Coordinates of C-alpha atoms and ligand atoms in Angstrom, one line a residue:
M1 CA 59.0 -0.8 -3.2
P2 CA 57.5 -3.7 -5.2
T3 CA 56.5 -3.3 -8.8
T4 CA 53.5 -5.0 -10.3
L5 CA 53.1 -5.4 -14.0
I6 CA 49.8 -6.1 -15.8
K7 CA 51.2 -7.6 -19.0
N8 CA 49.4 -7.1 -22.3
A9 CA 46.0 -6.1 -21.0
D10 CA 43.3 -6.5 -23.7
W11 CA 41.9 -3.1 -22.8
V12 CA 42.9 -0.3 -20.5
I13 CA 40.9 2.8 -19.7
A14 CA 43.6 5.5 -19.5
W15 CA 43.6 9.2 -18.9
D16 CA 44.4 11.4 -21.9
E17 CA 45.7 14.6 -20.2
K18 CA 45.6 16.7 -23.4
A19 CA 42.1 15.7 -24.3
N20 CA 41.1 15.9 -20.6
R21 CA 39.2 12.6 -20.9
Q22 CA 39.2 8.9 -20.5
V23 CA 40.2 6.9 -23.5
Y24 CA 40.6 3.2 -24.5
R25 CA 44.0 1.7 -25.0
R26 CA 44.4 -1.8 -26.4
G27 CA 47.1 -4.5 -25.8
V28 CA 49.2 -2.4 -23.5
D29 CA 51.3 -3.1 -20.3
L30 CA 50.5 -1.2 -17.1
A31 CA 53.1 -1.1 -14.3
F32 CA 52.9 0.4 -10.9
T33 CA 55.4 0.7 -8.1
G34 CA 54.3 1.3 -4.6
D35 CA 51.2 3.6 -4.7
C36 CA 52.0 5.1 -8.1
V37 CA 51.4 4.1 -11.7
D38 CA 54.7 4.4 -13.6
F39 CA 54.0 3.0 -17.0
I40 CA 51.2 2.5 -19.6
G41 CA 52.2 1.5 -23.1
A42 CA 53.8 -1.1 -25.3
A43 CA 56.5 -3.5 -24.0
Y44 CA 57.4 -2.4 -20.4
S45 CA 61.1 -3.0 -20.1
G46 CA 61.6 -2.7 -16.4
T47 CA 61.7 -5.5 -13.8
A48 CA 58.6 -6.5 -11.9
D49 CA 58.1 -8.4 -8.6
R50 CA 54.6 -9.6 -9.7
V51 CA 53.3 -10.1 -13.2
I52 CA 49.6 -10.4 -13.9
D53 CA 48.5 -11.8 -17.3
G54 CA 46.4 -9.1 -18.9
A55 CA 44.7 -11.4 -21.4
G56 CA 40.9 -11.3 -20.8
L57 CA 41.1 -8.2 -18.7
M58 CA 40.1 -4.6 -18.9
V59 CA 41.9 -2.3 -16.4
I60 CA 39.9 0.7 -15.3
P61 CA 40.6 3.5 -12.8
G62 CA 39.2 2.8 -9.4
L63 CA 35.7 4.4 -9.0
I64 CA 35.1 7.4 -6.8
D65 CA 31.9 7.6 -4.7
I66 CA 31.4 11.2 -3.5
H67 CA 28.3 10.6 -1.3
S68 CA 27.4 7.7 1.0
H69 CA 26.2 6.9 4.6
P70 CA 27.6 3.5 5.3
H71 CA 27.0 3.6 9.0
H72 CA 23.2 3.3 8.6
E73 CA 22.0 2.6 5.1
P74 CA 22.6 -1.2 5.1
L75 CA 20.4 -1.3 8.2
Y76 CA 17.5 -0.1 6.0
R77 CA 17.7 -3.0 3.6
G78 CA 14.1 -4.4 3.3
I79 CA 12.8 -1.3 5.1
R80 CA 13.3 1.7 2.9
E81 CA 13.0 0.5 -0.7
E82 CA 9.3 1.2 -0.9
H83 CA 8.9 3.5 2.1
G84 CA 7.8 7.1 1.5
V85 CA 5.2 9.6 2.6
A86 CA 2.8 10.9 -0.1
N87 CA 2.1 14.1 1.9
M88 CA 5.8 14.9 2.0
H89 CA 6.1 14.8 -1.8
M90 CA 6.9 11.1 -1.5
T91 CA 10.1 11.3 0.5
G92 CA 10.5 8.9 3.4
L93 CA 13.6 10.7 4.7
Y94 CA 12.0 12.5 7.7
E95 CA 9.7 9.7 8.9
R96 CA 12.3 7.0 8.5
G97 CA 15.1 9.0 10.0
Q98 CA 13.1 9.6 13.2
A99 CA 11.5 6.1 13.6
F100 CA 14.7 4.2 12.8
S101 CA 17.1 6.7 14.4
A102 CA 20.4 6.4 16.1
P103 CA 21.7 2.9 15.6
D104 CA 24.2 2.0 18.4
D105 CA 27.9 2.1 17.8
E106 CA 28.1 -1.7 17.3
G107 CA 25.3 -1.5 14.7
R108 CA 27.1 1.4 12.9
A109 CA 30.3 -0.5 12.8
A110 CA 28.7 -3.6 11.3
S111 CA 26.7 -1.5 8.8
A112 CA 29.8 0.4 7.7
E113 CA 31.9 -2.7 7.4
F114 CA 29.2 -4.4 5.3
A115 CA 28.9 -1.3 3.0
Y116 CA 32.7 -1.0 2.6
C117 CA 32.8 -4.6 1.3
E118 CA 29.9 -3.9 -1.2
L119 CA 31.8 -0.8 -2.4
L120 CA 35.1 -2.6 -2.9
L121 CA 33.4 -5.4 -4.7
C122 CA 31.9 -3.1 -7.3
G123 CA 35.2 -1.3 -7.9
V124 CA 35.0 1.7 -5.7
T125 CA 38.4 2.7 -4.4
S126 CA 37.7 6.3 -3.0
L127 CA 34.7 7.0 -0.8
V128 CA 33.2 10.1 0.8
D129 CA 31.7 8.7 4.0
I130 CA 29.2 11.1 5.6
S131 CA 28.5 9.7 9.0
A132 CA 27.9 10.6 12.6
P133 CA 31.3 9.8 14.1
F134 CA 31.4 6.6 16.1
D135 CA 34.1 4.8 18.2
G136 CA 36.5 2.9 15.9
W137 CA 35.4 4.6 12.7
I138 CA 38.8 5.8 11.6
E139 CA 40.5 2.5 12.4
L140 CA 37.7 0.5 10.6
F141 CA 38.1 2.7 7.5
A142 CA 41.9 2.4 7.6
R143 CA 41.5 -1.4 7.8
S144 CA 39.1 -1.5 4.8
G145 CA 41.8 -0.5 2.4
L146 CA 39.6 2.1 0.8
R147 CA 40.8 5.6 0.2
G148 CA 38.7 7.6 2.6
F149 CA 37.3 11.0 2.7
L150 CA 35.7 11.1 6.1
A151 CA 32.9 13.5 6.4
P152 CA 31.7 13.7 10.0
G153 CA 28.2 15.2 10.0
Y154 CA 26.8 17.8 12.4
A155 CA 23.9 20.3 12.4
S156 CA 22.3 23.1 14.4
A157 CA 18.9 21.5 14.2
R158 CA 17.2 18.2 14.2
W159 CA 14.2 17.3 12.2
F160 CA 11.1 16.0 14.1
L161 CA 7.6 15.2 13.0
E162 CA 4.4 16.6 14.4
N163 CA 2.3 15.4 11.4
D164 CA 2.9 13.9 8.0
L165 CA 3.2 17.2 6.2
G166 CA 6.9 17.8 6.7
P167 CA 9.6 18.2 9.3
S168 CA 9.7 20.6 12.2
Y169 CA 13.0 21.9 13.5
D170 CA 14.5 21.5 17.0
W171 CA 17.2 24.2 17.0
N172 CA 20.2 23.9 19.3
E173 CA 23.2 26.0 18.1
P174 CA 25.6 24.9 20.8
R175 CA 25.1 21.3 19.7
G176 CA 25.9 22.3 16.1
R177 CA 29.0 24.2 17.2
A178 CA 30.2 21.2 19.4
G179 CA 29.6 18.9 16.4
F180 CA 31.6 21.2 14.1
A181 CA 34.5 21.1 16.6
T182 CA 34.3 17.3 16.9
A183 CA 34.2 17.0 13.1
L184 CA 37.4 19.0 12.7
R185 CA 39.1 16.9 15.3
V186 CA 38.1 13.7 13.5
I187 CA 39.3 15.1 10.2
D188 CA 42.6 16.0 11.7
A189 CA 43.0 12.5 13.2
A190 CA 42.1 11.0 9.8
L191 CA 44.7 13.1 8.0
A192 CA 47.3 12.1 10.6
H193 CA 46.6 8.3 10.3
P194 CA 49.7 6.4 9.4
C195 CA 48.0 4.6 6.5
G196 CA 48.2 7.8 4.5
R197 CA 44.9 7.1 2.6
L198 CA 42.6 9.1 4.8
S199 CA 41.4 12.6 4.4
G200 CA 38.3 14.6 5.3
V201 CA 35.4 16.7 4.1
V202 CA 33.8 19.4 6.1
S203 CA 30.2 18.4 6.3
P204 CA 27.4 20.4 7.9
M205 CA 24.6 17.9 7.3
Q206 CA 21.8 19.9 5.6
I207 CA 21.2 23.4 4.2
D208 CA 18.0 23.6 6.2
T209 CA 19.3 22.3 9.6
C210 CA 22.4 24.5 9.9
S211 CA 22.4 28.1 10.9
E212 CA 23.8 30.7 8.5
D213 CA 26.8 31.2 10.7
L214 CA 27.6 27.5 11.0
L215 CA 27.4 27.1 7.2
R216 CA 29.6 30.2 6.6
D217 CA 32.2 29.1 9.2
S218 CA 32.2 25.5 7.9
R219 CA 32.9 26.6 4.3
A220 CA 35.7 28.9 5.6
A221 CA 37.2 26.1 7.6
A222 CA 37.2 23.9 4.5
I223 CA 38.9 26.6 2.4
D224 CA 41.4 27.3 5.2
R225 CA 42.4 23.6 5.3
G226 CA 42.3 23.0 1.5
L227 CA 39.5 20.5 2.1
P228 CA 36.3 19.8 0.2
F229 CA 33.0 21.0 1.7
T230 CA 29.7 19.1 1.4
T231 CA 26.1 19.5 2.5
H232 CA 22.7 18.2 1.5
C233 CA 20.9 20.8 -0.6
S234 CA 17.8 20.7 -2.8
Q235 CA 17.2 17.1 -1.8
S236 CA 13.4 17.3 -1.1
V237 CA 10.5 19.5 -2.1
N238 CA 9.8 20.1 1.6
E239 CA 13.3 21.5 2.0
V240 CA 12.9 23.8 -1.0
R241 CA 9.6 25.1 0.3
E242 CA 11.0 25.6 3.8
M243 CA 14.0 27.6 2.5
I244 CA 11.7 29.8 0.3
R245 CA 9.5 30.4 3.4
R246 CA 12.5 31.4 5.5
H247 CA 14.6 33.4 2.9
G248 CA 12.4 34.1 -0.1
M249 CA 14.8 32.1 -2.3
T250 CA 15.6 28.5 -3.2
P251 CA 18.2 26.5 -1.3
I252 CA 20.7 26.9 -4.2
Q253 CA 20.2 30.7 -4.3
W254 CA 20.6 30.8 -0.5
A255 CA 23.8 28.8 -0.7
H256 CA 25.1 31.2 -3.3
R257 CA 24.1 34.2 -1.1
L258 CA 26.2 32.7 1.8
G259 CA 29.2 32.1 -0.4
L260 CA 29.0 28.4 -0.2
L261 CA 29.2 27.6 -3.9
G262 CA 32.4 27.2 -5.9
P263 CA 35.2 24.7 -6.5
G264 CA 35.5 22.2 -3.6
T265 CA 31.8 22.4 -2.7
I266 CA 29.8 19.2 -3.3
L267 CA 26.0 19.5 -3.0
G268 CA 24.1 16.3 -2.4
H269 CA 21.9 16.1 -4.3
A270 CA 20.9 19.4 -5.9
L271 CA 18.0 17.6 -7.6
F272 CA 15.0 19.9 -6.9
L273 CA 16.2 23.1 -8.8
D274 CA 13.8 26.0 -9.4
T275 CA 13.2 24.6 -12.9
H276 CA 12.3 21.1 -11.7
S277 CA 8.8 20.0 -12.6
W278 CA 8.0 19.1 -9.0
V279 CA 9.1 22.6 -7.8
R280 CA 8.3 25.0 -10.7
W281 CA 9.5 28.1 -8.8
H282 CA 9.3 31.2 -10.9
T283 CA 13.1 31.8 -11.0
K284 CA 15.4 30.1 -13.5
D285 CA 18.7 30.7 -11.8
D286 CA 19.7 27.5 -9.9
L287 CA 21.4 25.6 -12.7
R288 CA 23.3 28.7 -13.9
L289 CA 24.5 29.4 -10.4
L290 CA 25.8 25.8 -10.0
G291 CA 27.6 25.9 -13.4
A292 CA 29.1 29.3 -13.2
S293 CA 30.5 28.7 -9.8
G294 CA 32.0 25.3 -10.7
T295 CA 30.1 23.7 -7.8
A296 CA 30.0 19.9 -7.8
V297 CA 26.9 17.8 -7.5
A298 CA 26.8 14.3 -5.9
H299 CA 24.2 12.6 -8.0
C300 CA 22.7 9.5 -6.4
P301 CA 19.7 8.4 -8.6
T302 CA 18.5 5.3 -6.6
P303 CA 16.8 6.8 -3.5
F304 CA 15.0 9.4 -5.6
A305 CA 14.0 7.0 -8.4
R306 CA 12.4 4.8 -5.7
Y307 CA 10.2 7.8 -4.7
G308 CA 9.4 8.4 -8.4
Q309 CA 11.7 11.4 -8.7
V310 CA 14.5 12.1 -11.3
M311 CA 17.1 14.7 -11.9
E312 CA 16.0 17.0 -14.8
H313 CA 18.5 16.3 -16.3
F314 CA 22.1 15.2 -16.0
G315 CA 23.1 16.3 -19.5
D316 CA 21.9 19.9 -18.8
Y317 CA 23.9 20.0 -15.6
L318 CA 27.0 19.0 -17.4
R319 CA 26.5 21.5 -20.2
A320 CA 25.9 24.2 -17.6
G321 CA 29.3 23.6 -16.2
A322 CA 28.5 21.8 -12.9
V323 CA 31.1 19.3 -11.8
M324 CA 29.1 16.0 -11.9
G325 CA 30.0 13.1 -9.6
L326 CA 28.2 10.1 -8.5
G327 CA 27.3 8.6 -5.1
T328 CA 25.5 5.7 -3.4
D329 CA 23.3 7.4 -1.0
C330 CA 21.6 4.1 0.0
S331 CA 22.0 0.4 -0.3
P332 CA 23.0 -1.3 -2.5
H333 CA 26.3 0.4 -2.6
N334 CA 26.9 -0.3 -6.2
L335 CA 28.3 2.6 -8.1
V336 CA 28.2 0.8 -11.5
E337 CA 24.5 0.3 -11.1
E338 CA 24.2 4.0 -10.3
M339 CA 26.0 4.8 -13.5
R340 CA 23.5 2.6 -15.4
K341 CA 20.4 4.0 -13.6
A342 CA 21.6 7.6 -14.0
S343 CA 22.1 7.2 -17.7
V344 CA 18.7 5.7 -18.4
L345 CA 16.9 8.2 -16.1
A346 CA 18.6 11.1 -17.7
R347 CA 17.3 10.0 -21.1
I348 CA 13.8 9.6 -19.7
A349 CA 13.9 13.0 -18.2
A350 CA 15.4 14.6 -21.4
R351 CA 13.2 12.5 -23.7
D352 CA 16.4 12.3 -25.8
I353 CA 18.8 9.3 -26.2
H354 CA 21.6 11.7 -27.0
A355 CA 21.2 13.7 -23.8
V356 CA 24.0 11.7 -22.1
D357 CA 26.3 8.8 -22.9
V358 CA 28.2 6.2 -20.9
A359 CA 31.4 8.2 -21.2
D360 CA 29.7 11.0 -19.2
F361 CA 29.0 8.6 -16.4
L362 CA 32.5 7.0 -16.4
H363 CA 33.9 10.5 -16.2
A364 CA 31.5 11.4 -13.3
A365 CA 32.5 8.2 -11.4
T366 CA 36.2 8.9 -11.9
A367 CA 37.7 12.2 -12.9
G368 CA 34.6 14.2 -12.1
G369 CA 34.5 12.8 -8.5
A370 CA 38.2 13.6 -8.2
T371 CA 37.7 17.2 -9.3
A372 CA 34.9 17.5 -6.8
L373 CA 37.4 16.4 -4.1
L374 CA 40.1 18.8 -5.3
R375 CA 42.3 15.9 -6.4
D376 CA 44.0 15.3 -9.8
D377 CA 45.9 12.2 -8.7
I378 CA 43.0 9.8 -8.5
G379 CA 40.3 8.6 -10.9
R380 CA 42.8 8.6 -13.7
L381 CA 45.3 6.0 -14.9
A382 CA 48.5 7.7 -16.2
P383 CA 52.1 7.8 -15.1
G384 CA 52.4 9.7 -11.8
K385 CA 48.8 9.0 -10.7
K386 CA 47.8 6.9 -7.7
A387 CA 47.6 3.1 -8.3
D388 CA 43.9 2.8 -7.6
L389 CA 42.7 0.4 -10.2
V390 CA 40.2 -2.4 -11.0
L391 CA 40.7 -5.5 -13.1
V392 CA 37.4 -6.2 -15.0
D393 CA 37.0 -9.8 -16.1
L394 CA 36.1 -9.8 -19.8
T395 CA 35.4 -13.6 -19.7
C396 CA 32.5 -13.0 -17.3
P397 CA 29.3 -14.1 -19.3
Q398 CA 27.6 -10.8 -18.8
M399 CA 30.7 -9.1 -20.5
Q400 CA 30.3 -11.2 -23.6
P401 CA 31.0 -10.3 -26.3
P402 CA 33.3 -7.6 -25.1
R403 CA 33.1 -5.5 -28.3
D404 CA 32.8 -2.3 -26.2
P405 CA 33.8 -3.4 -22.7
L406 CA 32.7 -0.2 -21.0
R407 CA 29.2 -0.7 -22.3
S408 CA 29.3 -4.4 -21.3
F409 CA 30.4 -3.4 -17.8
V410 CA 27.9 -0.6 -17.2
Y411 CA 24.9 -1.9 -19.0
H412 CA 25.2 -5.6 -18.4
A413 CA 27.8 -7.0 -15.9
A414 CA 28.4 -4.4 -13.3
D415 CA 30.0 -5.8 -10.1
R416 CA 29.8 -9.4 -11.4
A417 CA 32.8 -8.6 -13.6
V418 CA 35.0 -7.0 -10.9
R419 CA 37.7 -9.5 -10.3
D420 CA 40.5 -7.7 -8.5
V421 CA 40.9 -4.2 -6.9
F422 CA 44.0 -2.3 -5.9
V423 CA 44.1 0.9 -3.8
D424 CA 47.3 2.7 -3.4
G425 CA 49.0 -0.2 -5.1
V426 CA 47.8 -2.7 -2.5
Q427 CA 45.4 -5.5 -3.5
V428 CA 42.2 -5.3 -1.5
V429 CA 39.9 -7.6 -3.6
A430 CA 41.2 -10.8 -5.2
D431 CA 39.0 -13.0 -7.3
R432 CA 35.8 -11.3 -6.1
R433 CA 36.7 -11.6 -2.4
V434 CA 37.5 -8.8 -0.1
L435 CA 40.9 -9.4 1.6
T436 CA 40.6 -6.8 4.3
M437 CA 37.3 -7.4 6.0
D438 CA 34.8 -10.3 6.7
Q439 CA 31.5 -9.4 5.0
A440 CA 29.8 -12.6 6.3
D441 CA 30.6 -11.7 9.9
A442 CA 29.6 -8.1 9.3
A443 CA 26.3 -9.4 7.9
R444 CA 25.5 -11.3 11.0
R445 CA 26.2 -8.3 13.2
L446 CA 24.2 -6.1 10.8
A447 CA 21.1 -8.4 11.1
A448 CA 21.2 -8.3 14.9
A449 CA 21.6 -4.5 14.8
Q450 CA 18.6 -4.2 12.5
E451 CA 16.5 -6.2 14.9
R452 CA 17.5 -3.8 17.8
M453 CA 16.7 -0.8 15.6
E454 CA 13.3 -2.2 14.6
A455 CA 12.4 -3.0 18.2
A456 CA 13.2 0.6 19.3
A457 CA 11.0 2.1 16.5
P458 CA 7.9 2.7 18.6
Q459 CA 9.9 4.8 21.1
H460 CA 11.0 7.1 18.3
D461 CA 8.1 7.1 15.8
Y462 CA 5.9 10.2 16.2
L463 CA 2.8 7.9 16.0
R464 CA 4.4 5.3 18.3
R465 CA 4.0 2.6 15.6
K466 CA 5.8 -0.7 15.3
A467 CA 8.3 -1.1 12.5
E468 CA 6.0 -3.4 10.6
E469 CA 3.3 -0.8 10.7
I470 CA 5.6 1.8 9.2
T471 CA 7.0 -0.5 6.6
P472 CA 5.0 -3.7 6.2
L473 CA 6.6 -6.7 4.5
S474 CA 6.1 -6.8 0.8
L475 CA 4.0 -9.9 0.9
P476 CA 1.6 -11.2 3.6
V477 CA 3.0 -14.1 5.6
S478 CA 0.7 -17.0 4.9
D479 CA 0.0 -19.7 7.5
Ligands
ZN1 ZN1 22.9 11.7 1.8

């Protein structure tokens, strides 16, 4: 197996096992052989097949994105950024999901390929992809070069709108059961893929669209197989109110009652807790339940911030003991920008600059995400860990001066400084170009698919509106 040596890197963000945290190392060599890091330190004495000059570089662990929907979110570019329904507590989730529903398989593939490119270009190396399965998904993922945690979604019920006050539920348990069986088959196929980088997450889609039995059986199947489990939970005020109406308790308390919480469970997005100012339910249990059980939260600030909503707040979740990870729920798929946004929003919510710091978000985007996925071999650069790593260009203008290069990266440069990316020891981005896929070609297919999706909107929208009536352009088109 070939050995690659990064010689005398100016900075390396390495894993300190004893301190259980990421630390800076300066002026060190980093060597990896095959898919595995075998040395970080002064003066590597072994031989190497390839030597990369580490001057002007910071080496960081590949980032871990624990919540994404690549098969449709890029299709919403230009559509969803300012779309929301005031009578649904600002969320546009239900209206948009119905009006712009079910892209065809060609559209899904174009959308996913485009998103995978965005993710690699910002330094993501591991991805939880929550998608409705489509033909060619596993092969496309394998080709991307990413480390994949495929999360085929399924549900007992579908949302539909009768008015603008919130979703109604079309229940069909056999459909949910069939989806569950398909999901396990897809996960098994991913695990068996010869690339060796694919795994799965058991993913009943939403706490409010899955029956109690389906949720319990899904969690049991995940535990049986040693796989993570994920579901959307406490993601909208409508959902919280619906669960209180059904069960007399919040979605988090209901998840606890069903035995869904605990290590290996990832809740997207656990934002509207009982203590949240938009909910203000009389109990004060949700955060304690998350923390005491070691449940993970996939925090994706962007879609909520666009509605005017923030987590309250990230620092309190951390201190309660929740396993905090980050995700890119929507476009742009830029996990570094999510780190930046999450840090600023947490301080606004806390009204305290010391509520969080950039190290908290690096941890969430690396080791925290790995813990959420029950993995200790990714998100960390140390001998014996996977060779998933990113070379950050310190000479990029937005990195200058690189006094504290993690701050330069998160608060200033983001993806502009990501030069090269390796997953499993294989280079997938070189000099800011994805080697495994063709983003420009995917973009052309994506635009065509978006046109088809918009043209079909009046058939799906509950008011039979055209796409431009649901989400007008941001400026009038002048003659
Ligand atoms: Zn989501």
